[in-house]
PDB file of C-alpha atoms and ligand atoms in Angstrom:
ATOM      1  CA  MET A   1     -15.287  -8.571 -16.876  1.00  0.00           C
ATOM      2  CA  LYS A   2     -13.572  -6.853 -14.151  1.00  0.00           C
ATOM      3  CA  LYS A   3     -10.234  -5.232 -15.357  1.00  0.00           C
ATOM      4  CA  LYS A   4      -7.249  -6.848 -14.110  1.00  0.00           C
ATOM      5  CA  ILE A   5      -4.013  -4.909 -13.237  1.00  0.00           C
ATOM      6  CA  GLN A   6      -1.213  -6.670 -15.229  1.00  0.00           C
ATOM      7  CA  HIS A   7       2.377  -7.428 -14.345  1.00  0.00           C
ATOM      8  CA  SER A   8       3.666  -4.922 -16.559  1.00  0.00           C
ATOM      9  CA  ASN A   9       3.770  -1.134 -16.436  1.00  0.00           C
ATOM     10  CA  ILE A  10       2.081  -0.906 -13.188  1.00  0.00           C
ATOM     11  CA  LEU A  11       2.584   2.281 -12.463  1.00  0.00           C
ATOM     12  CA  GLN A  12       0.983   3.823 -15.821  1.00  0.00           C
ATOM     13  CA  GLN A  13      -2.317   1.360 -14.841  1.00  0.00           C
ATOM     14  CA  LEU A  14      -2.558   2.871 -11.557  1.00  0.00           C
ATOM     15  CA  ALA A  15      -2.866   6.329 -13.396  1.00  0.00           C
ATOM     16  CA  THR A  16      -5.365   5.167 -15.347  1.00  0.00           C
ATOM     17  CA  ALA A  17      -7.506   3.714 -12.996  1.00  0.00           C
ATOM     18  CA  ARG A  18      -7.266   6.961 -11.152  1.00  0.00           C
ATOM     19  CA  LYS A  19      -8.134   9.082 -14.029  1.00  0.00           C
ATOM     20  CA  SER A  20     -11.192   6.807 -15.037  1.00  0.00           C
ATOM     21  CA  GLN A  21     -12.229   6.779 -11.125  1.00  0.00           C
ATOM     22  CA  ARG A  22     -11.670   3.105 -10.656  1.00  0.00           C
ATOM     23  CA  LYS A  23     -11.320   1.932  -7.070  1.00  0.00           C
ATOM     24  CA  LEU A  24      -8.553  -0.681  -6.369  1.00  0.00           C
ATOM     25  CA  PHE A  25      -8.455  -2.823  -3.540  1.00  0.00           C
ATOM     26  CA  VAL A  26      -5.062  -4.231  -2.121  1.00  0.00           C
ATOM     27  CA  VAL A  27      -3.988  -6.981   0.325  1.00  0.00           C
ATOM     28  CA  LEU A  28      -1.165  -6.169   2.365  1.00  0.00           C
ATOM     29  CA  ILE A  29       0.633  -9.491   3.139  1.00  0.00           C
ATOM     30  CA  ASP A  30       3.172  -9.584   6.014  1.00  0.00           C
ATOM     31  CA  PRO A  31       5.667 -12.161   5.349  1.00  0.00           C
ATOM     32  CA  ASP A  32       6.632 -12.947   9.344  1.00  0.00           C
ATOM     33  CA  HIS A  33       2.841 -13.357  10.333  1.00  0.00           C
ATOM     34  CA  ALA A  34       1.888 -15.595   7.472  1.00  0.00           C
ATOM     35  CA  ASP A  35       2.855 -19.631   7.552  1.00  0.00           C
ATOM     36  CA  THR A  36       2.357 -21.532   4.234  1.00  0.00           C
ATOM     37  CA  GLY A  37      -1.227 -22.543   5.217  1.00  0.00           C
ATOM     38  CA  ASN A  38      -2.564 -19.170   5.996  1.00  0.00           C
ATOM     39  CA  LEU A  39      -0.520 -17.900   3.195  1.00  0.00           C
ATOM     40  CA  GLU A  40      -2.349 -20.016   0.722  1.00  0.00           C
ATOM     41  CA  ASP A  41      -5.353 -19.409   1.909  1.00  0.00           C
ATOM     42  CA  ILE A  42      -5.245 -15.430   1.542  1.00  0.00           C
ATOM     43  CA  ILE A  43      -3.837 -15.756  -1.718  1.00  0.00           C
ATOM     44  CA  SER A  44      -6.871 -17.966  -3.292  1.00  0.00           C
ATOM     45  CA  LYS A  45      -9.159 -15.953  -1.507  1.00  0.00           C
ATOM     46  CA  ALA A  46      -7.940 -12.615  -2.925  1.00  0.00           C
ATOM     47  CA  GLU A  47      -7.722 -13.930  -6.159  1.00  0.00           C
ATOM     48  CA  SER A  48     -11.481 -15.307  -6.192  1.00  0.00           C
ATOM     49  CA  ALA A  49     -12.713 -11.851  -4.659  1.00  0.00           C
ATOM     50  CA  GLY A  50     -10.715 -10.255  -7.698  1.00  0.00           C
ATOM     51  CA  VAL A  51      -8.409  -8.135  -5.349  1.00  0.00           C
ATOM     52  CA  ASP A  52      -6.331  -5.866  -7.757  1.00  0.00           C
ATOM     53  CA  LEU A  53      -2.476  -5.924  -6.229  1.00  0.00           C
ATOM     54  CA  LEU A  54      -0.875  -7.328  -3.480  1.00  0.00           C
ATOM     55  CA  PHE A  55       1.415  -5.588  -1.195  1.00  0.00           C
ATOM     56  CA  VAL A  56       4.480  -7.455   0.826  1.00  0.00           C
ATOM     57  CA  GLY A  57       6.191  -6.267   3.355  1.00  0.00           C
ATOM     58  CA  GLY A  58       6.613  -5.159   7.048  1.00  0.00           C
ATOM     59  CA  SER A  59       8.260  -2.962   9.559  1.00  0.00           C
ATOM     60  CA  LEU A  60       9.837  -5.393  11.320  1.00  0.00           C
ATOM     61  CA  MET A  61      10.963  -8.577   9.424  1.00  0.00           C
ATOM     62  CA  VAL A  62      12.258 -11.305  11.553  1.00  0.00           C
ATOM     63  CA  SER A  63      11.986 -14.331   9.636  1.00  0.00           C
ATOM     64  CA  ASP A  64      13.345 -14.933   5.949  1.00  0.00           C
ATOM     65  CA  SER A  65      10.105 -15.765   4.231  1.00  0.00           C
ATOM     66  CA  MET A  66       9.526 -12.417   1.741  1.00  0.00           C
ATOM     67  CA  ASP A  67      11.166 -14.466  -1.148  1.00  0.00           C
ATOM     68  CA  LEU A  68       9.294 -17.516  -0.510  1.00  0.00           C
ATOM     69  CA  CYS A  69       6.405 -15.524   0.219  1.00  0.00           C
ATOM     70  CA  LEU A  70       6.497 -14.225  -3.388  1.00  0.00           C
ATOM     71  CA  GLU A  71       7.444 -17.155  -4.884  1.00  0.00           C
ATOM     72  CA  THR A  72       3.974 -18.511  -3.631  1.00  0.00           C
ATOM     73  CA  ILE A  73       1.813 -15.663  -4.694  1.00  0.00           C
ATOM     74  CA  ARG A  74       3.466 -15.840  -8.127  1.00  0.00           C
ATOM     75  CA  GLN A  75       2.571 -19.522  -8.065  1.00  0.00           C
ATOM     76  CA  LYS A  76      -1.005 -19.587  -7.128  1.00  0.00           C
ATOM     77  CA  SER A  77      -2.429 -16.660  -8.328  1.00  0.00           C
ATOM     78  CA  HIS A  78      -2.205 -13.834 -11.552  1.00  0.00           C
ATOM     79  CA  ILE A  79      -2.274 -10.905  -8.842  1.00  0.00           C
ATOM     80  CA  PRO A  80       1.114  -8.498  -9.286  1.00  0.00           C
ATOM     81  CA  SER A  81       3.213  -8.268  -5.761  1.00  0.00           C
ATOM     82  CA  ILE A  82       4.520  -5.038  -4.804  1.00  0.00           C
ATOM     83  CA  LEU A  83       7.217  -4.639  -2.409  1.00  0.00           C
ATOM     84  CA  PHE A  84       6.627  -2.395   0.443  1.00  0.00           C
ATOM     85  CA  PRO A  85       9.538  -2.053   2.452  1.00  0.00           C
ATOM     86  CA  GLY A  86       9.999  -1.392   6.099  1.00  0.00           C
ATOM     87  CA  ASN A  87      13.792  -1.316   5.490  1.00  0.00           C
ATOM     88  CA  PRO A  88      16.043  -1.360   2.495  1.00  0.00           C
ATOM     89  CA  ILE A  89      17.112  -5.032   2.914  1.00  0.00           C
ATOM     90  CA  GLN A  90      13.553  -5.908   2.111  1.00  0.00           C
ATOM     91  CA  LEU A  91      14.146  -6.005  -1.538  1.00  0.00           C
ATOM     92  CA  SER A  92      13.517  -8.924  -3.876  1.00  0.00           C
ATOM     93  CA  ASP A  93      13.228  -9.499  -7.681  1.00  0.00           C
ATOM     94  CA  LYS A  94      10.507 -11.647  -7.344  1.00  0.00           C
ATOM     95  CA  ALA A  95       8.166  -8.839  -7.081  1.00  0.00           C
ATOM     96  CA  ASP A  96       6.644  -7.550  -9.626  1.00  0.00           C
ATOM     97  CA  ALA A  97       7.111  -3.824  -8.562  1.00  0.00           C
ATOM     98  CA  LEU A  98       8.339  -1.706  -5.641  1.00  0.00           C
ATOM     99  CA  LEU A  99       7.204   1.052  -3.730  1.00  0.00           C
ATOM    100  CA  TYR A 100       9.693   3.215  -3.661  1.00  0.00           C
ATOM    101  CA  LEU A 101       9.395   5.126  -0.391  1.00  0.00           C
ATOM    102  CA  SER A 102      10.383   8.650   0.634  1.00  0.00           C
ATOM    103  CA  LEU A 103       9.109   9.363   4.155  1.00  0.00           C
ATOM    104  CA  ILE A 104       7.936  12.838   3.816  1.00  0.00           C
ATOM    105  CA  SER A 105       6.122  13.575   6.592  1.00  0.00           C
ATOM    106  CA  GLY A 106       8.937  12.373   8.742  1.00  0.00           C
ATOM    107  CA  ARG A 107      12.111  14.140   9.173  1.00  0.00           C
ATOM    108  CA  ASN A 108      14.398  11.402   9.039  1.00  0.00           C
ATOM    109  CA  ALA A 109      17.220  12.008   6.296  1.00  0.00           C
ATOM    110  CA  GLU A 110      17.684   8.123   6.056  1.00  0.00           C
ATOM    111  CA  LEU A 111      14.194   7.441   5.026  1.00  0.00           C
ATOM    112  CA  LEU A 112      14.073  10.528   3.081  1.00  0.00           C
ATOM    113  CA  ILE A 113      16.908   9.868   0.908  1.00  0.00           C
ATOM    114  CA  GLY A 114      19.755   7.818   2.537  1.00  0.00           C
ATOM    115  CA  ASN A 115      18.225   4.205   2.066  1.00  0.00           C
ATOM    116  CA  HIS A 116      17.446   4.967  -1.652  1.00  0.00           C
ATOM    117  CA  VAL A 117      21.514   6.136  -2.291  1.00  0.00           C
ATOM    118  CA  VAL A 118      22.041   3.282  -1.081  1.00  0.00           C
ATOM    119  CA  THR A 119      19.660   0.845  -2.637  1.00  0.00           C
ATOM    120  CA  ALA A 120      19.669   2.627  -5.892  1.00  0.00           C
ATOM    121  CA  PRO A 121      22.490   0.721  -7.538  1.00  0.00           C
ATOM    122  CA  LEU A 122      20.771  -2.452  -7.360  1.00  0.00           C
ATOM    123  CA  LEU A 123      17.348  -0.786  -8.045  1.00  0.00           C
ATOM    124  CA  MET A 124      18.920   0.468 -11.404  1.00  0.00           C
ATOM    125  CA  GLN A 125      19.910  -3.200 -12.748  1.00  0.00           C
ATOM    126  CA  SER A 126      16.631  -4.820 -11.262  1.00  0.00           C
ATOM    127  CA  ARG A 127      13.759  -5.654 -13.292  1.00  0.00           C
ATOM    128  CA  VAL A 128      11.453  -4.818 -10.192  1.00  0.00           C
ATOM    129  CA  GLN A 129       9.737  -1.747 -11.636  1.00  0.00           C
ATOM    130  CA  VAL A 130      10.340   1.618  -9.124  1.00  0.00           C
ATOM    131  CA  MET A 131       7.441   3.366  -7.916  1.00  0.00           C
ATOM    132  CA  PRO A 132       8.478   6.729  -6.464  1.00  0.00           C
ATOM    133  CA  THR A 133       5.826   7.193  -3.493  1.00  0.00           C
ATOM    134  CA  GLY A 134       5.585   9.710  -0.883  1.00  0.00           C
ATOM    135  CA  TYR A 135       4.706   8.329   2.153  1.00  0.00           C
ATOM    136  CA  MET A 136       3.123   9.759   4.606  1.00  0.00           C
ATOM    137  CA  LEU A 137       2.523   8.590   8.422  1.00  0.00           C
ATOM    138  CA  ILE A 138      -0.517   9.766   9.793  1.00  0.00           C
ATOM    139  CA  ASP A 139      -1.502   9.503  13.804  1.00  0.00           C
ATOM    140  CA  GLY A 140      -3.672   6.887  13.862  1.00  0.00           C
ATOM    141  CA  GLY A 141      -4.546   7.064  17.994  1.00  0.00           C
ATOM    142  CA  ALA A 142      -1.622   5.031  19.063  1.00  0.00           C
ATOM    143  CA  PRO A 143       2.035   4.583  18.714  1.00  0.00           C
ATOM    144  CA  THR A 144       2.441   1.781  15.823  1.00  0.00           C
ATOM    145  CA  THR A 145       5.613  -0.204  14.811  1.00  0.00           C
ATOM    146  CA  VAL A 146       6.334   1.985  11.970  1.00  0.00           C
ATOM    147  CA  SER A 147       6.135   5.465  14.183  1.00  0.00           C
ATOM    148  CA  TYR A 148       8.704   3.542  16.410  1.00  0.00           C
ATOM    149  CA  ILE A 149      10.966   2.264  14.027  1.00  0.00           C
ATOM    150  CA  SER A 150      11.123   5.298  11.443  1.00  0.00           C
ATOM    151  CA  ASN A 151      11.760   7.043  14.632  1.00  0.00           C
ATOM    152  CA  THR A 152       9.626   9.928  13.000  1.00  0.00           C
ATOM    153  CA  LEU A 153       6.350  11.968  14.166  1.00  0.00           C
ATOM    154  CA  PRO A 154       2.962  10.808  12.365  1.00  0.00           C
ATOM    155  CA  ILE A 155       0.994  13.974  10.858  1.00  0.00           C
ATOM    156  CA  PRO A 156      -1.621  14.756  13.614  1.00  0.00           C
ATOM    157  CA  ALA A 157      -4.895  13.226  12.789  1.00  0.00           C
ATOM    158  CA  ASP A 158      -6.692  16.309  12.809  1.00  0.00           C
ATOM    159  CA  LYS A 159      -4.401  18.650  10.703  1.00  0.00           C
ATOM    160  CA  PRO A 160      -5.497  17.871   7.264  1.00  0.00           C
ATOM    161  CA  ASP A 161      -3.669  21.218   6.410  1.00  0.00           C
ATOM    162  CA  ILE A 162      -0.252  19.475   6.915  1.00  0.00           C
ATOM    163  CA  ALA A 163      -1.265  16.800   5.551  1.00  0.00           C
ATOM    164  CA  MET A 164      -2.639  18.743   2.259  1.00  0.00           C
ATOM    165  CA  ALA A 165       0.760  20.451   1.956  1.00  0.00           C
ATOM    166  CA  THR A 166       3.125  17.649   2.256  1.00  0.00           C
ATOM    167  CA  ALA A 167       1.173  15.615  -0.367  1.00  0.00           C
ATOM    168  CA  MET A 168       1.463  19.125  -2.810  1.00  0.00           C
ATOM    169  CA  ALA A 169       5.372  19.174  -1.920  1.00  0.00           C
ATOM    170  CA  GLY A 170       5.368  15.315  -2.888  1.00  0.00           C
ATOM    171  CA  GLN A 171       3.642  15.994  -6.105  1.00  0.00           C
ATOM    172  CA  LEU A 172       6.037  18.829  -7.141  1.00  0.00           C
ATOM    173  CA  LEU A 173       9.035  16.660  -6.042  1.00  0.00           C
ATOM    174  CA  GLY A 174       7.751  14.361  -9.074  1.00  0.00           C
ATOM    175  CA  LEU A 175       6.322  11.343  -6.623  1.00  0.00           C
ATOM    176  CA  GLN A 176       4.356   9.351  -8.609  1.00  0.00           C
ATOM    177  CA  LEU A 177       2.016   8.126  -5.564  1.00  0.00           C
ATOM    178  CA  ILE A 178       1.141   9.396  -2.394  1.00  0.00           C
ATOM    179  CA  TYR A 179       0.583   6.641   0.419  1.00  0.00           C
ATOM    180  CA  LEU A 180      -1.478   7.937   3.428  1.00  0.00           C
ATOM    181  CA  ASP A 181      -1.058   5.478   6.460  1.00  0.00           C
ATOM    182  CA  ALA A 182      -2.438   5.219   9.920  1.00  0.00           C
ATOM    183  CA  GLY A 183      -0.114   2.118  10.729  1.00  0.00           C
ATOM    184  CA  SER A 184      -0.770  -1.693  10.502  1.00  0.00           C
ATOM    185  CA  GLY A 185      -2.911  -2.020  13.428  1.00  0.00           C
ATOM    186  CA  ALA A 186      -3.811   1.592  13.844  1.00  0.00           C
ATOM    187  CA  LYS A 187      -6.849   2.321  16.429  1.00  0.00           C
ATOM    188  CA  ASN A 188      -8.353   5.059  13.860  1.00  0.00           C
ATOM    189  CA  PRO A 189      -8.134   5.097  10.375  1.00  0.00           C
ATOM    190  CA  VAL A 190      -6.976   8.006   8.365  1.00  0.00           C
ATOM    191  CA  SER A 191     -10.295  10.173   8.204  1.00  0.00           C
ATOM    192  CA  THR A 192     -12.171  11.284   5.400  1.00  0.00           C
ATOM    193  CA  LYS A 193     -11.539  14.709   6.079  1.00  0.00           C
ATOM    194  CA  MET A 194      -8.208  14.194   5.690  1.00  0.00           C
ATOM    195  CA  ILE A 195      -8.338  12.217   2.611  1.00  0.00           C
ATOM    196  CA  ALA A 196     -10.588  14.554   1.165  1.00  0.00           C
ATOM    197  CA  LYS A 197      -8.059  17.417   1.647  1.00  0.00           C
ATOM    198  CA  VAL A 198      -5.814  15.785   0.078  1.00  0.00           C
ATOM    199  CA  ARG A 199      -7.552  14.109  -2.677  1.00  0.00           C
ATOM    200  CA  ASN A 200      -8.125  17.821  -4.002  1.00  0.00           C
ATOM    201  CA  ALA A 201      -4.668  19.268  -3.573  1.00  0.00           C
ATOM    202  CA  VAL A 202      -2.910  16.878  -6.032  1.00  0.00           C
ATOM    203  CA  ASP A 203      -3.704  14.784  -9.211  1.00  0.00           C
ATOM    204  CA  LEU A 204      -1.620  11.720  -8.187  1.00  0.00           C
ATOM    205  CA  PRO A 205      -3.325   8.167  -7.495  1.00  0.00           C
ATOM    206  CA  ILE A 206      -3.539   8.203  -3.633  1.00  0.00           C
ATOM    207  CA  ILE A 207      -3.160   5.245  -1.457  1.00  0.00           C
ATOM    208  CA  VAL A 208      -4.588   4.775   2.047  1.00  0.00           C
ATOM    209  CA  GLY A 209      -4.367   2.047   4.675  1.00  0.00           C
ATOM    210  CA  GLY A 210      -3.533   1.635   8.434  1.00  0.00           C
ATOM    211  CA  GLY A 211      -6.717   0.288  10.959  1.00  0.00           C
ATOM    212  CA  ILE A 212      -9.535  -0.016   8.131  1.00  0.00           C
ATOM    213  CA  ARG A 213     -11.280  -3.027   9.701  1.00  0.00           C
ATOM    214  CA  THR A 214     -14.646  -2.888   8.317  1.00  0.00           C
ATOM    215  CA  PRO A 215     -16.323  -2.811   4.553  1.00  0.00           C
ATOM    216  CA  GLU A 216     -17.491   0.220   5.317  1.00  0.00           C
ATOM    217  CA  GLN A 217     -14.428   1.954   6.296  1.00  0.00           C
ATOM    218  CA  ALA A 218     -13.255   0.673   3.077  1.00  0.00           C
ATOM    219  CA  ALA A 219     -15.402   2.262   0.853  1.00  0.00           C
ATOM    220  CA  GLN A 220     -15.695   5.397   3.017  1.00  0.00           C
ATOM    221  CA  ALA A 221     -12.165   6.215   2.262  1.00  0.00           C
ATOM    222  CA  ALA A 222     -12.545   5.073  -1.647  1.00  0.00           C
ATOM    223  CA  GLN A 223     -15.387   7.367  -1.356  1.00  0.00           C
ATOM    224  CA  ALA A 224     -13.280  10.553   0.147  1.00  0.00           C
ATOM    225  CA  GLY A 225     -11.027  10.158  -2.512  1.00  0.00           C
ATOM    226  CA  ALA A 226      -8.385   7.127  -1.889  1.00  0.00           C
ATOM    227  CA  ASP A 227      -7.707   5.495  -5.120  1.00  0.00           C
ATOM    228  CA  ILE A 228      -6.272   2.182  -3.502  1.00  0.00           C
ATOM    229  CA  ILE A 229      -7.570   1.005  -0.394  1.00  0.00           C
ATOM    230  CA  VAL A 230      -5.063  -1.338   1.336  1.00  0.00           C
ATOM    231  CA  VAL A 231      -5.991  -3.440   4.357  1.00  0.00           C
ATOM    232  CA  GLY A 232      -3.695  -5.908   5.965  1.00  0.00           C
ATOM    233  CA  ASN A 233      -4.383  -6.526   9.893  1.00  0.00           C
ATOM    234  CA  GLN A 234      -7.824  -7.597  10.021  1.00  0.00           C
ATOM    235  CA  LEU A 235      -7.590 -10.109   6.800  1.00  0.00           C
ATOM    236  CA  GLU A 236      -5.053 -11.602   9.013  1.00  0.00           C
ATOM    237  CA  GLU A 237      -7.873 -12.053  11.475  1.00  0.00           C
ATOM    238  CA  ASN A 238     -10.582 -13.210   9.229  1.00  0.00           C
ATOM    239  CA  ALA A 239      -9.238 -13.774   5.568  1.00  0.00           C
ATOM    240  CA  GLU A 240     -12.978 -14.326   4.739  1.00  0.00           C
ATOM    241  CA  LEU A 241     -13.841 -10.812   5.194  1.00  0.00           C
ATOM    242  CA  VAL A 242     -11.299 -10.010   1.939  1.00  0.00           C
ATOM    243  CA  PHE A 243     -15.040 -10.820  -0.123  1.00  0.00           C
ATOM    244  CA  GLU A 244     -16.696  -8.334   1.507  1.00  0.00           C
ATOM    245  CA  MET A 245     -13.758  -5.907   1.473  1.00  0.00           C
ATOM    246  CA  ALA A 246     -13.308  -5.921  -2.155  1.00  0.00           C
ATOM    247  CA  ARG A 247     -16.998  -5.715  -3.114  1.00  0.00           C
ATOM    248  CA  ALA A 248     -17.244  -2.407  -0.678  1.00  0.00           C
ATOM    249  CA  VAL A 249     -14.580  -0.873  -2.878  1.00  0.00           C
ATOM    250  CA  HIS A 250     -15.103  -2.224  -6.379  1.00  0.00           C
ATOM    251  CA  SER A 251     -18.961  -1.398  -5.940  1.00  0.00           C
ATOM    252  CA  LEU A 252     -18.116   1.961  -6.536  1.00  0.00           C
ATOM    253  CA  ASN A 253     -16.928   1.244  -9.882  1.00  0.00           C
ATOM    254  CA  PHE A 254     -19.151   1.788 -12.723  1.00  0.00           C
ATOM    255  CA  ALA A 255     -17.671   0.139 -15.655  1.00  0.00           C
TER     256      ALA A 255
HETATM  257  C1  LIG B 301      -0.165  -0.609   6.665  1.00  0.00           C
HETATM  258  O1  LIG B 301      -1.580   0.498   5.402  1.00  0.00           O
HETATM  259  C2  LIG B 301      -1.389  -0.924   5.842  1.00  0.00           C
HETATM  260  O2  LIG B 301       1.009  -0.082   6.600  1.00  0.00           O
HETATM  261  C3  LIG B 301      -2.413  -1.728   6.346  1.00  0.00           C
HETATM  262  O3  LIG B 301      -2.827  -1.683   7.716  1.00  0.00           O
HETATM  263  O4  LIG B 301      -2.753  -3.382   8.538  1.00  0.00           O
HETATM  264  O5  LIG B 301      -4.187  -2.032   9.627  1.00  0.00           O
HETATM  265  O6  LIG B 301      -4.945  -2.961   7.590  1.00  0.00           O
HETATM  266  P1  LIG B 301      -3.661  -2.647   8.409  1.00  0.00           P
END
């Protein structure tokens, strides 16, 4: 039977999955884009497709739908939910864990440390598991919401060495996950060359997302060394694709 990620000690389970080369598939849900019907549909499909985790968040949260979204996930599925916050107000204790993102590809002090200082006292009291993550924005061929909102320059797509050195710095600083993101809806996903370069440089679990539209692209990213593949946009267009996407990633797992 397929091994499932449990709700507690998620960070540790991600490290174990990485060590045993077990690739994970994640669906990103943007609560702003999900009305109740869509949301229940993608959650139930994700559950049947064996999706490992649900990330919840968006760069721009214009509605108050985060808590509702997390509650629906909890009611309708067993998949752990992870906050992927676009800004510091996107916190909720209804999630299982939080990607505590430091935007290490950028030079915006608020996103490197400022927001962390603001939210730390709250998080120290929260039951949500905090997962320190080196978040790296990679140029995906066109400006994305996240590059605009974060007011940072992404790492050029053809500069894998910069990505490598940035990820190394993240590991040396003690971060626990590296997230290479071309940004939601990116024209081009992060290249396999860049993923491989970062893979060879750090031991941490590597999350890759942004602009992945086909099961083949998802599998290629995993084969290049990504441990966790994230897809959002494309599944908003066609939720049915979650089955093939999850299969493409999980088919690389032997056990
Ligand atoms: C964005 O990595 C995620 O932050 C997913 O991107 O929506 O393009 O799949 P997409």
